XYZ file of C-alpha atoms in Angstrom:
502
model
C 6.042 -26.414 8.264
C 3.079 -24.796 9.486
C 2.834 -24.609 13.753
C -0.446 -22.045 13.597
C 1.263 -20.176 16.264
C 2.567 -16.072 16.315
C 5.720 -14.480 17.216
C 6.439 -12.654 20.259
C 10.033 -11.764 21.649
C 11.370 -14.239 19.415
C 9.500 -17.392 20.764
C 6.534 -18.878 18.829
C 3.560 -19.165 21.115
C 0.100 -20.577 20.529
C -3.160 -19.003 22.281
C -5.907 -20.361 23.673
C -8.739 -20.455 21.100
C -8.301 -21.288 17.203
C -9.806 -20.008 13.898
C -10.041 -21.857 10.902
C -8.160 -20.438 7.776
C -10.706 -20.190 4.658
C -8.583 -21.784 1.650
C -9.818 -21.254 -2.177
C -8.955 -25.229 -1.910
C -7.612 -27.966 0.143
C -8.160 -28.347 3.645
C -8.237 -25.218 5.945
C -5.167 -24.636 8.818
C -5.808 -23.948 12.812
C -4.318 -20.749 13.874
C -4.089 -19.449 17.272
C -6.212 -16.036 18.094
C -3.604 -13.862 19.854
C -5.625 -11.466 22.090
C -4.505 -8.082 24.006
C -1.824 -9.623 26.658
C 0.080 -10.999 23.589
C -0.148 -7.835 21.654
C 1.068 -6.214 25.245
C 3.518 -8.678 24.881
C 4.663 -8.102 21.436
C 4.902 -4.362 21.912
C 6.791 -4.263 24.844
C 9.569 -6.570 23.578
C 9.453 -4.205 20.467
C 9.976 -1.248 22.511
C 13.082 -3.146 24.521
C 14.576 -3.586 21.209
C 14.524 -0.077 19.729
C 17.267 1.317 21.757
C 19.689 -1.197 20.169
C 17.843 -1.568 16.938
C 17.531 2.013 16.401
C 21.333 2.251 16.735
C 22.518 -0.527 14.666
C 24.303 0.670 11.535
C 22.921 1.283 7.983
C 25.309 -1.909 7.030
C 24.011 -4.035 9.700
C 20.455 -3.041 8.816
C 21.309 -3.761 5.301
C 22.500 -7.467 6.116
C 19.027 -7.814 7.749
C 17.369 -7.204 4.261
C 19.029 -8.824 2.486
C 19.162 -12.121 5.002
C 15.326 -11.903 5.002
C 15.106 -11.658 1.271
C 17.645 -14.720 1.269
C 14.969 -16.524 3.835
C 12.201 -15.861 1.777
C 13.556 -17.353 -1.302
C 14.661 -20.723 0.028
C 10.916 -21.132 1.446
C 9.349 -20.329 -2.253
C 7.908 -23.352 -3.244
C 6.429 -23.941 0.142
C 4.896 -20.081 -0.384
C 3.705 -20.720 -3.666
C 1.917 -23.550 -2.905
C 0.218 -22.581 0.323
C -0.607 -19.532 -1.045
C -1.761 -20.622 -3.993
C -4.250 -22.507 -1.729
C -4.991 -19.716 0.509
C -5.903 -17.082 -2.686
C -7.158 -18.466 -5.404
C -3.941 -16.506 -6.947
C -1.931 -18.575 -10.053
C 1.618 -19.679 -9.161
C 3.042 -17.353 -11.674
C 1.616 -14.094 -10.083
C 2.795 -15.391 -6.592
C 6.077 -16.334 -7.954
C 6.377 -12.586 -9.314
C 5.216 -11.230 -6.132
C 7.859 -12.916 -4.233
C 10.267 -11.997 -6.934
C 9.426 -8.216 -5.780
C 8.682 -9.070 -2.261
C 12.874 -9.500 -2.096
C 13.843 -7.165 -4.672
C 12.262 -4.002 -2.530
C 14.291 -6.130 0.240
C 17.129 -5.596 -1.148
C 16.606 -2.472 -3.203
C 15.832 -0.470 0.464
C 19.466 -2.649 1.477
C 20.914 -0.693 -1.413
C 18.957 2.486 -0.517
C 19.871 3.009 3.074
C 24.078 1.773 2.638
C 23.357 5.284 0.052
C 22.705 7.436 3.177
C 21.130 9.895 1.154
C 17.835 9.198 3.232
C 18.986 10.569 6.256
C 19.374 14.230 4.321
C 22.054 15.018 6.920
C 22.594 18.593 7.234
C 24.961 21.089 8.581
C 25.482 24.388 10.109
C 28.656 25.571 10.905
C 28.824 27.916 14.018
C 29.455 31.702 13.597
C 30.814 33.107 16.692
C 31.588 36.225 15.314
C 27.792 37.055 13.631
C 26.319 40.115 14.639
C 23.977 41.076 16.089
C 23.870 37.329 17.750
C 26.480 34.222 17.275
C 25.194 31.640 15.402
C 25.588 27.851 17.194
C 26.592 25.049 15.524
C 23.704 22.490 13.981
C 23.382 18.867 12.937
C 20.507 17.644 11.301
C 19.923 13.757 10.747
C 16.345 11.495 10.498
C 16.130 9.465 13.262
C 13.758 6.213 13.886
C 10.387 7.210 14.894
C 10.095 3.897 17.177
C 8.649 0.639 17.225
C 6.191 0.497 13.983
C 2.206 -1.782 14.049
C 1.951 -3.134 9.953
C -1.533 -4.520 9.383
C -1.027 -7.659 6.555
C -2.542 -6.765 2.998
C -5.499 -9.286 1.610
C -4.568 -8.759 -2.161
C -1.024 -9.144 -1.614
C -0.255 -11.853 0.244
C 3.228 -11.182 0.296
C 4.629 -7.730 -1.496
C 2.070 -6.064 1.178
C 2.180 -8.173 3.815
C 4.492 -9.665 6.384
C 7.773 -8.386 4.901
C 5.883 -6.254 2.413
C 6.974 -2.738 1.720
C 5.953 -1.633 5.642
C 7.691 -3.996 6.955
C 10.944 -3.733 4.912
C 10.882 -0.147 5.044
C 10.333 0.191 8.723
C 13.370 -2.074 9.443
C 15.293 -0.318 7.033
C 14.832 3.131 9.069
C 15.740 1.108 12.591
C 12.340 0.712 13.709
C 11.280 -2.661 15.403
C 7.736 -4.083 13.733
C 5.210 -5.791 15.508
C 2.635 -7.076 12.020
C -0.724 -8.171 12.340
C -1.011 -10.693 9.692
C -4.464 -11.162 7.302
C -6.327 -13.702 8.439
C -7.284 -13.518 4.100
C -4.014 -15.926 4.124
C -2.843 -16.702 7.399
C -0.210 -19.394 6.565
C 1.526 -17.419 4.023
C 2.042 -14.838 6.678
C 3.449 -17.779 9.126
C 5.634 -18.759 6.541
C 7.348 -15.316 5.745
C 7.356 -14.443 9.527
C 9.562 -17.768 10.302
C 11.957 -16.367 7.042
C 12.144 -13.161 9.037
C 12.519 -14.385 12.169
C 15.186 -16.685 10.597
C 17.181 -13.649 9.589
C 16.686 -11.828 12.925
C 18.429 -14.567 14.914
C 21.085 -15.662 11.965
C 22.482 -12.131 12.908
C 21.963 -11.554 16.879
C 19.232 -8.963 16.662
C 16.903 -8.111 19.618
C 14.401 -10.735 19.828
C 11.632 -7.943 19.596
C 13.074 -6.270 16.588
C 10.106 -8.319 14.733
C 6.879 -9.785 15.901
C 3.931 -11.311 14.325
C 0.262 -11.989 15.934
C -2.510 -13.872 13.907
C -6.197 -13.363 14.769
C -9.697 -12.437 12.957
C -11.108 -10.282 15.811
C -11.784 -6.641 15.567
C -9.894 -6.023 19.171
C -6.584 -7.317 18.136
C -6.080 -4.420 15.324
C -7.477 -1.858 18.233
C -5.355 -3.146 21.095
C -2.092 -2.886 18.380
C -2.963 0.437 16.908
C -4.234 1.647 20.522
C -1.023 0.578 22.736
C 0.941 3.269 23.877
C 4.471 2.017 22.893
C 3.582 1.866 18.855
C 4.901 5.261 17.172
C 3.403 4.486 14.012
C 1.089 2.446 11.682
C 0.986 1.181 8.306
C -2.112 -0.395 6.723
C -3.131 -1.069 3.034
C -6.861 -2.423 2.672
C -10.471 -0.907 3.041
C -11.656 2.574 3.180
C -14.054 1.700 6.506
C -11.188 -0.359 8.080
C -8.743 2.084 7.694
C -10.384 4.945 8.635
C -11.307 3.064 11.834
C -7.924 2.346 12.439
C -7.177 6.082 11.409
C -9.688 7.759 13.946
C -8.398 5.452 17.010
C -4.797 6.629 15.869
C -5.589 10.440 16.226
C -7.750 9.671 19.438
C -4.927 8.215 21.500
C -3.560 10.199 24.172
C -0.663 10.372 22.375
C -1.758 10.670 18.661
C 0.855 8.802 16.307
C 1.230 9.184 12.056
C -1.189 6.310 10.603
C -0.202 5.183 6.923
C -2.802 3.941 5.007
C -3.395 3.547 1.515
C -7.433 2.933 1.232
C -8.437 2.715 -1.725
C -8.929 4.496 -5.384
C -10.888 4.471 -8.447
C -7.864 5.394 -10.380
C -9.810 7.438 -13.339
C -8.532 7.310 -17.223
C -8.866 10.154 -19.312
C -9.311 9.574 -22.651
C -8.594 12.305 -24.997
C -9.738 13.048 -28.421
C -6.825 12.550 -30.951
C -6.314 9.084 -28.944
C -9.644 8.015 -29.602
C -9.835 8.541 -33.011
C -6.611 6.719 -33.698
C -6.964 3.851 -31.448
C -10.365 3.864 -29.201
C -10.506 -0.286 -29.827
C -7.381 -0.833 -28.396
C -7.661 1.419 -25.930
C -11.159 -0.822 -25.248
C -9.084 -4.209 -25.008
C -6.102 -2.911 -22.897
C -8.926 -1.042 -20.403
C -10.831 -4.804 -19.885
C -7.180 -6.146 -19.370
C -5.668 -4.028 -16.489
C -9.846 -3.440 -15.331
C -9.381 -7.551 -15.124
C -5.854 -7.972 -13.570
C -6.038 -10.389 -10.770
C -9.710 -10.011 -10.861
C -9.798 -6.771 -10.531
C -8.172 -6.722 -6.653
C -5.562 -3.960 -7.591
C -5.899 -0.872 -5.314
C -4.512 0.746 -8.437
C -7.734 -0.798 -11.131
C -8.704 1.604 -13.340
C -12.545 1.357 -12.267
C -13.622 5.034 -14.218
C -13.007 6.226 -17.662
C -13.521 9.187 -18.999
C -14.485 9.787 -22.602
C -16.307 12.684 -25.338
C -19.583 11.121 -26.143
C -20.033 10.271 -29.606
C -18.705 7.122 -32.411
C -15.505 6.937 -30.832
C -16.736 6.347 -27.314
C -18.984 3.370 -28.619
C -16.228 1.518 -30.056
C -14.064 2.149 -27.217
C -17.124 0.596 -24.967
C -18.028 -2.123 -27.540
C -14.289 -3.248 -27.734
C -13.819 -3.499 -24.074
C -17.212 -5.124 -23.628
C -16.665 -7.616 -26.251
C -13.107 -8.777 -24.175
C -14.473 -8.758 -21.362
C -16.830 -11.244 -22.474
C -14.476 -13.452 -23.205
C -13.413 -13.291 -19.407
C -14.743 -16.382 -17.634
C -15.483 -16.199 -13.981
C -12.121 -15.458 -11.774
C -11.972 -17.143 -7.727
C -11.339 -13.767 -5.377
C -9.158 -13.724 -2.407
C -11.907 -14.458 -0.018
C -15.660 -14.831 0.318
C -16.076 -11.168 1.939
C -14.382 -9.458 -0.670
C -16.745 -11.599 -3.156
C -19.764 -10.298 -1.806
C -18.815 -6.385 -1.423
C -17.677 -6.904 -4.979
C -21.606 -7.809 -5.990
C -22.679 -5.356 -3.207
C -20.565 -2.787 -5.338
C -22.219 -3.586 -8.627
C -25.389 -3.970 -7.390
C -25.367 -0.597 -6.048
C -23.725 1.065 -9.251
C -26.172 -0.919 -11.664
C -29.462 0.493 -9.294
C -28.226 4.393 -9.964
C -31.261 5.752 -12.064
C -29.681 6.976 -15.268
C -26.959 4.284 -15.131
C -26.848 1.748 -18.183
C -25.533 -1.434 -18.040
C -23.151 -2.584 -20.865
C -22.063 -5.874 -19.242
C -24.684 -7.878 -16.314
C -21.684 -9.594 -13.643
C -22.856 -13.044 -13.447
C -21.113 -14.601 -10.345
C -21.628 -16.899 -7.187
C -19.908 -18.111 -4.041
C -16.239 -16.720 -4.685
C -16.311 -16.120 -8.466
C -16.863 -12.980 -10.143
C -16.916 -12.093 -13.984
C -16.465 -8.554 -15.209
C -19.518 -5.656 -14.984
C -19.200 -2.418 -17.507
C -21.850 0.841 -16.869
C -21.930 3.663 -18.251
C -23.374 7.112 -17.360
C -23.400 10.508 -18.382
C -21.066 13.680 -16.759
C -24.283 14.825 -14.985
C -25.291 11.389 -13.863
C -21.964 10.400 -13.002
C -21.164 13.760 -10.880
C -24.562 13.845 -9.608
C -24.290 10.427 -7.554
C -21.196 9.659 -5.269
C -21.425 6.220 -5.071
C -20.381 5.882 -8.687
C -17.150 7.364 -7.635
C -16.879 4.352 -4.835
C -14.198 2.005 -5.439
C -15.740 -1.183 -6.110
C -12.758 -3.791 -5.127
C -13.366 -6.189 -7.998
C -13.779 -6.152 -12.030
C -16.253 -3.767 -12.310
C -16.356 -0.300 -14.380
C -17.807 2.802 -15.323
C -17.768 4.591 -18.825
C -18.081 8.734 -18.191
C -19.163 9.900 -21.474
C -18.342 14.362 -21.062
C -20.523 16.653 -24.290
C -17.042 18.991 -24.294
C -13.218 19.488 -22.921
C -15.093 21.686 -20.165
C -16.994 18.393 -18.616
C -14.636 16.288 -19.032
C -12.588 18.803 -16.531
C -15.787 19.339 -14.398
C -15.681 15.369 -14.271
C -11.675 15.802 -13.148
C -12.381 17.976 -10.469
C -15.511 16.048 -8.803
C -13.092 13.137 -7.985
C -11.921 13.004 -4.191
C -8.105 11.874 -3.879
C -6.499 9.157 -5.865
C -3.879 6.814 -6.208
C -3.544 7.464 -9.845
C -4.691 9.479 -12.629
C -4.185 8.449 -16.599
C -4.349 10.393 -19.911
C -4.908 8.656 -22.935
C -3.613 10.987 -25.297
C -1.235 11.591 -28.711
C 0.608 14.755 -29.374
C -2.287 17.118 -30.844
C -4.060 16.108 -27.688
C -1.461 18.116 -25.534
C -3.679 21.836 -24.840
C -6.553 19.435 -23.005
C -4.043 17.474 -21.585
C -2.320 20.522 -20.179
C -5.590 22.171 -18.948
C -6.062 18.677 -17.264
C -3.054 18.618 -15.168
C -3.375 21.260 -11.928
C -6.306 19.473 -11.622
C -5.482 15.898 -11.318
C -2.323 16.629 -9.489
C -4.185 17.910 -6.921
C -6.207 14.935 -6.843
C -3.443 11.967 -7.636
C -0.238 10.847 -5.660
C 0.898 9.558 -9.596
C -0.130 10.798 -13.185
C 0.594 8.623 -16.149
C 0.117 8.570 -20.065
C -0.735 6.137 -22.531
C -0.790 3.084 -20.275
C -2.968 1.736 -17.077
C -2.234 1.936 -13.833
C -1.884 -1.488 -12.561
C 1.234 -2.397 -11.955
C 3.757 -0.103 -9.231
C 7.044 0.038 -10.089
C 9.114 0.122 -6.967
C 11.503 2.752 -7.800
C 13.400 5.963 -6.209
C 11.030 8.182 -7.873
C 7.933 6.792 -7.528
C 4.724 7.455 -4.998
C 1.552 5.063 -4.612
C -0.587 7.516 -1.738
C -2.493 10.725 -2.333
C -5.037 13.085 -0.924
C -7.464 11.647 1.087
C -9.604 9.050 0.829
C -6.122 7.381 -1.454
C -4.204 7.480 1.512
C -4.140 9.592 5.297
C -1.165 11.235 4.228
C -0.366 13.048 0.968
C 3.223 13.767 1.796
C 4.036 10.145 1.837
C 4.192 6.870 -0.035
C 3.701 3.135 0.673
C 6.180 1.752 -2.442
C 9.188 3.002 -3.633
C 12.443 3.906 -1.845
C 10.892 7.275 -0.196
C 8.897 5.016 1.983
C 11.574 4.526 4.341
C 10.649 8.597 5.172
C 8.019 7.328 7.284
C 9.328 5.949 10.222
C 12.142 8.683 10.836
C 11.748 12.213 12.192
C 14.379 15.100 12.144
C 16.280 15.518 15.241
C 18.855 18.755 15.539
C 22.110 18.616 17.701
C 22.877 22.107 19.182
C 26.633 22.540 20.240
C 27.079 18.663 20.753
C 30.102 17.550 21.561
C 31.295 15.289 18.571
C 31.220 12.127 20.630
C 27.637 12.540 21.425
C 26.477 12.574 17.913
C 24.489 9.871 16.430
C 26.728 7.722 14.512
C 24.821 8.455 11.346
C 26.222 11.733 11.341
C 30.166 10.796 11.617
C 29.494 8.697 7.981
């Protein structure tokens, strides 16, 4: 049951003034506005737990995962239903969601009981090495400390509340304070009460998870600002998290911020592919460019193509589904808007044509297709913009040599695609320095949407993808986050963490 309240130190509190949750339907939900005393609240009982959180074993921490993945799943129909009401999303996508909200759960469980994540290391001492002894070393990750995760709008639950931050954070030992989205504010209240669930099923610190609900500005600035957080992880808007970003590094004490921001994910499409299959290229491009109405941070919202016959009936194929694509409900009225904002401002570029008008009101949106040339395209920067919605642009390129000119104008990036068959391998190989420079993942013959959550896979990149290259927000490596290396110099063996006597 809903209580519109948030979660600090393990009690549910309510605050003095309300906001009104926005649902696609059915009648909205009052939720307490937490302000700065409850996030001073919240981070101080995070901080009191660290010491025994950050301690706990990779077994106990393990049991935690999979507990909360256990919560989650007895509360599905109550999360597909108020979510459903909340987003706009269908059942089935939410049902999926949760389905991988609890398998990362319990895949990180898996991950951690492993202990290869700690890449524990060892140098045995050499008394006798001339010219100097050598002393004996111990190398293990440790937590980083208590961890801020800001709630996700597009995923209401596999990047939210116990989204990928959150799961990996506890995974490493690290206490998490979320701010939830205010996009879909009783989802978050639901998964919080699974988590919080698990937390006392299994005597953890009360502060080893908290969870504060507002809409105002402040709230995100007092969490990211107080001086007990060690860390942040965000996924949403460029301008957001950049804010969020530059208050980070302007602390006294500057702390790692995690953001993934956004990306226009470009698709290369190479010759030989064209001529064999530029039509179905077309109708799998509208597809993934359509996915959840286009509010992937992975869309596909640039392609890259040789001008000519080929490129036409890749356009008119793509154009011609996404006709057929009737107008889709977004997450919330804002994102609506910057989504016509977005192809307002592509469509006004002088030398831009427009394959496919959006027609859309209120919350809707239908699909919007452009096209422009290399020189056009590199020419104007907002074309490279991610508009978060179904909108794209077709780069047509005269020769192999634009089309890598066109590779190297792009800024960081999520993801990079080739479209490509065998004979297409020399361009495809001149292709590569240059887009893994630019991408945190490179893929062939398929679209990006869709993130496996796998050992070996990365969703960040350069900048403006993510703030840190060297990381990744899905996939087991995002447990790397929240733990720094800490060396033990001559320790006696009972003074070593407990993570190194495994």
């Amino acid at each position: 049951m809903l209580t519109g309240k948030s979660l600090v130190n393990g009690e549910w509190i309510s605050g003095n003034t309300t906001f009104e949750s926005q649902p696609a339907e059915g009648s909205p939900h009052s939720f307490s506005e937490m302000m700065a005393a409850d996030v001073d609240r919240a981070c101080r009982a995070s901080d009191d737990a660290f010491e025994a959180f950050s301690t706990t074993s990779d077994e106990e921490r393990a049991a935690l995962l999979n507990k909360i993945a256990d919560e989650i799943e007895a509360r599905g129909d109550e999360l597909t239903e108020v979510g459903c009401q909340e987003t706009a999303l269908p059942a089935m996508r939410l049902n999926g969601e949760r389905g991988r909200t609890t398998g990362q759960l319990r895949l990180f469980a898996e991950t951690i009981l492993k202990g290869d994540y700690l890449d524990r290391r060892h140098d045995e001492a050499l008394p006798d090495r001339q010219p100097l002894p050598r002393p004996e070393l111990y190398l293990v990750q440790r937590p980083i400390g208590p961890v801020a995760v800001f709630g996700a709008s597009n995923f209401p639950l596999a990047f939210s509340t116990a989204g990928g931050d959150t799961a990996s954070a506890l995974a490493a030992g690290c206490p998490v304070v979320v701010k939830g989205h205010p996009a879909h504010p009783g989802t978050g209240e639901i998964v919080a009460q699974a988590i919080d669930a698990a937390v006392k099923a299994l005597g953890l610190p009360a502060g080893t998870f908290g969870f504060l609900q507002g809409t105002t500005l402040e709230l995100g600035q007092s969490l990211v600002q107080h001086p007990l957080i060690k860390a942040v992880g965000f996924t949403g808007s460029l301008r957001g998290g950049r804010a969020l970003f530059d208050l980070c590094a302007s602390r006294p004490e500057p702390i790692p911020f995690f953001g993934e921001l956004g990306s226009v994910n470009p698709v290369f499409l190479l010759p030989a592919a064209m001529e064999q299959r530029a039509e179905a290229i077309g109708e799998g491009w509208a597809g993934s460019l359509t996915m959840g109405v286009g509010q992937f941070c992975t869309n596909p919202g640039v392609v890259i193509v040789h001008a000519g016959e080929q490129a036409d009936t890749f356009a008119g194929s793509a154009v011609k589904a996404l006709q057929s694509v009737g107008a889709q409900t977004m997450l919330t009225d804002g994102i609506a808007n910057a989504c016509r904002a977005g192809q307002g401002r592509i469509g006004a570029v002088e030398g831009v044509e427009t394959l496919l008008s959006s027609v859309s009101d209120n919350r809707g949106a239908t699909p919007a297709v452009y096209r422009a040339n290399a020189q056009t395209f590199v020419g104007n920067r907002d074309l490279q913009e991610e508009v978060f919605g179904p909108a794209g642009v077709i780069v047509t390129v005269s020769d192999d040599a634009e089309m890598r000119s066109v590779a190297r104008s792009f800024e960081g990036q999520l993801t990079a695609t080739l479209q490509m068959e065998e004979s297409d391998a020399a361009l495809a190989k001149s292709l590569m320095p240059i887009l893994e420079r630019r991408a945190g993942r490179i893929l062939a013959n398929g679209f990006p949407t869709g993130v496996e959550v796998a050992d070996a896979m990365v969703h960040g990149g350069p900048y403006p993808a993510s703030t840190n290259f060297g990381a990744t927000s899905v996939g087991t490596m995002a447990i790397r986050r929240w733990l720094r290396p800490v060396s033990y110099q001559n320790l006696p063996a009972d003074l070593l963490p407990d993570s190194l006597k495994a």
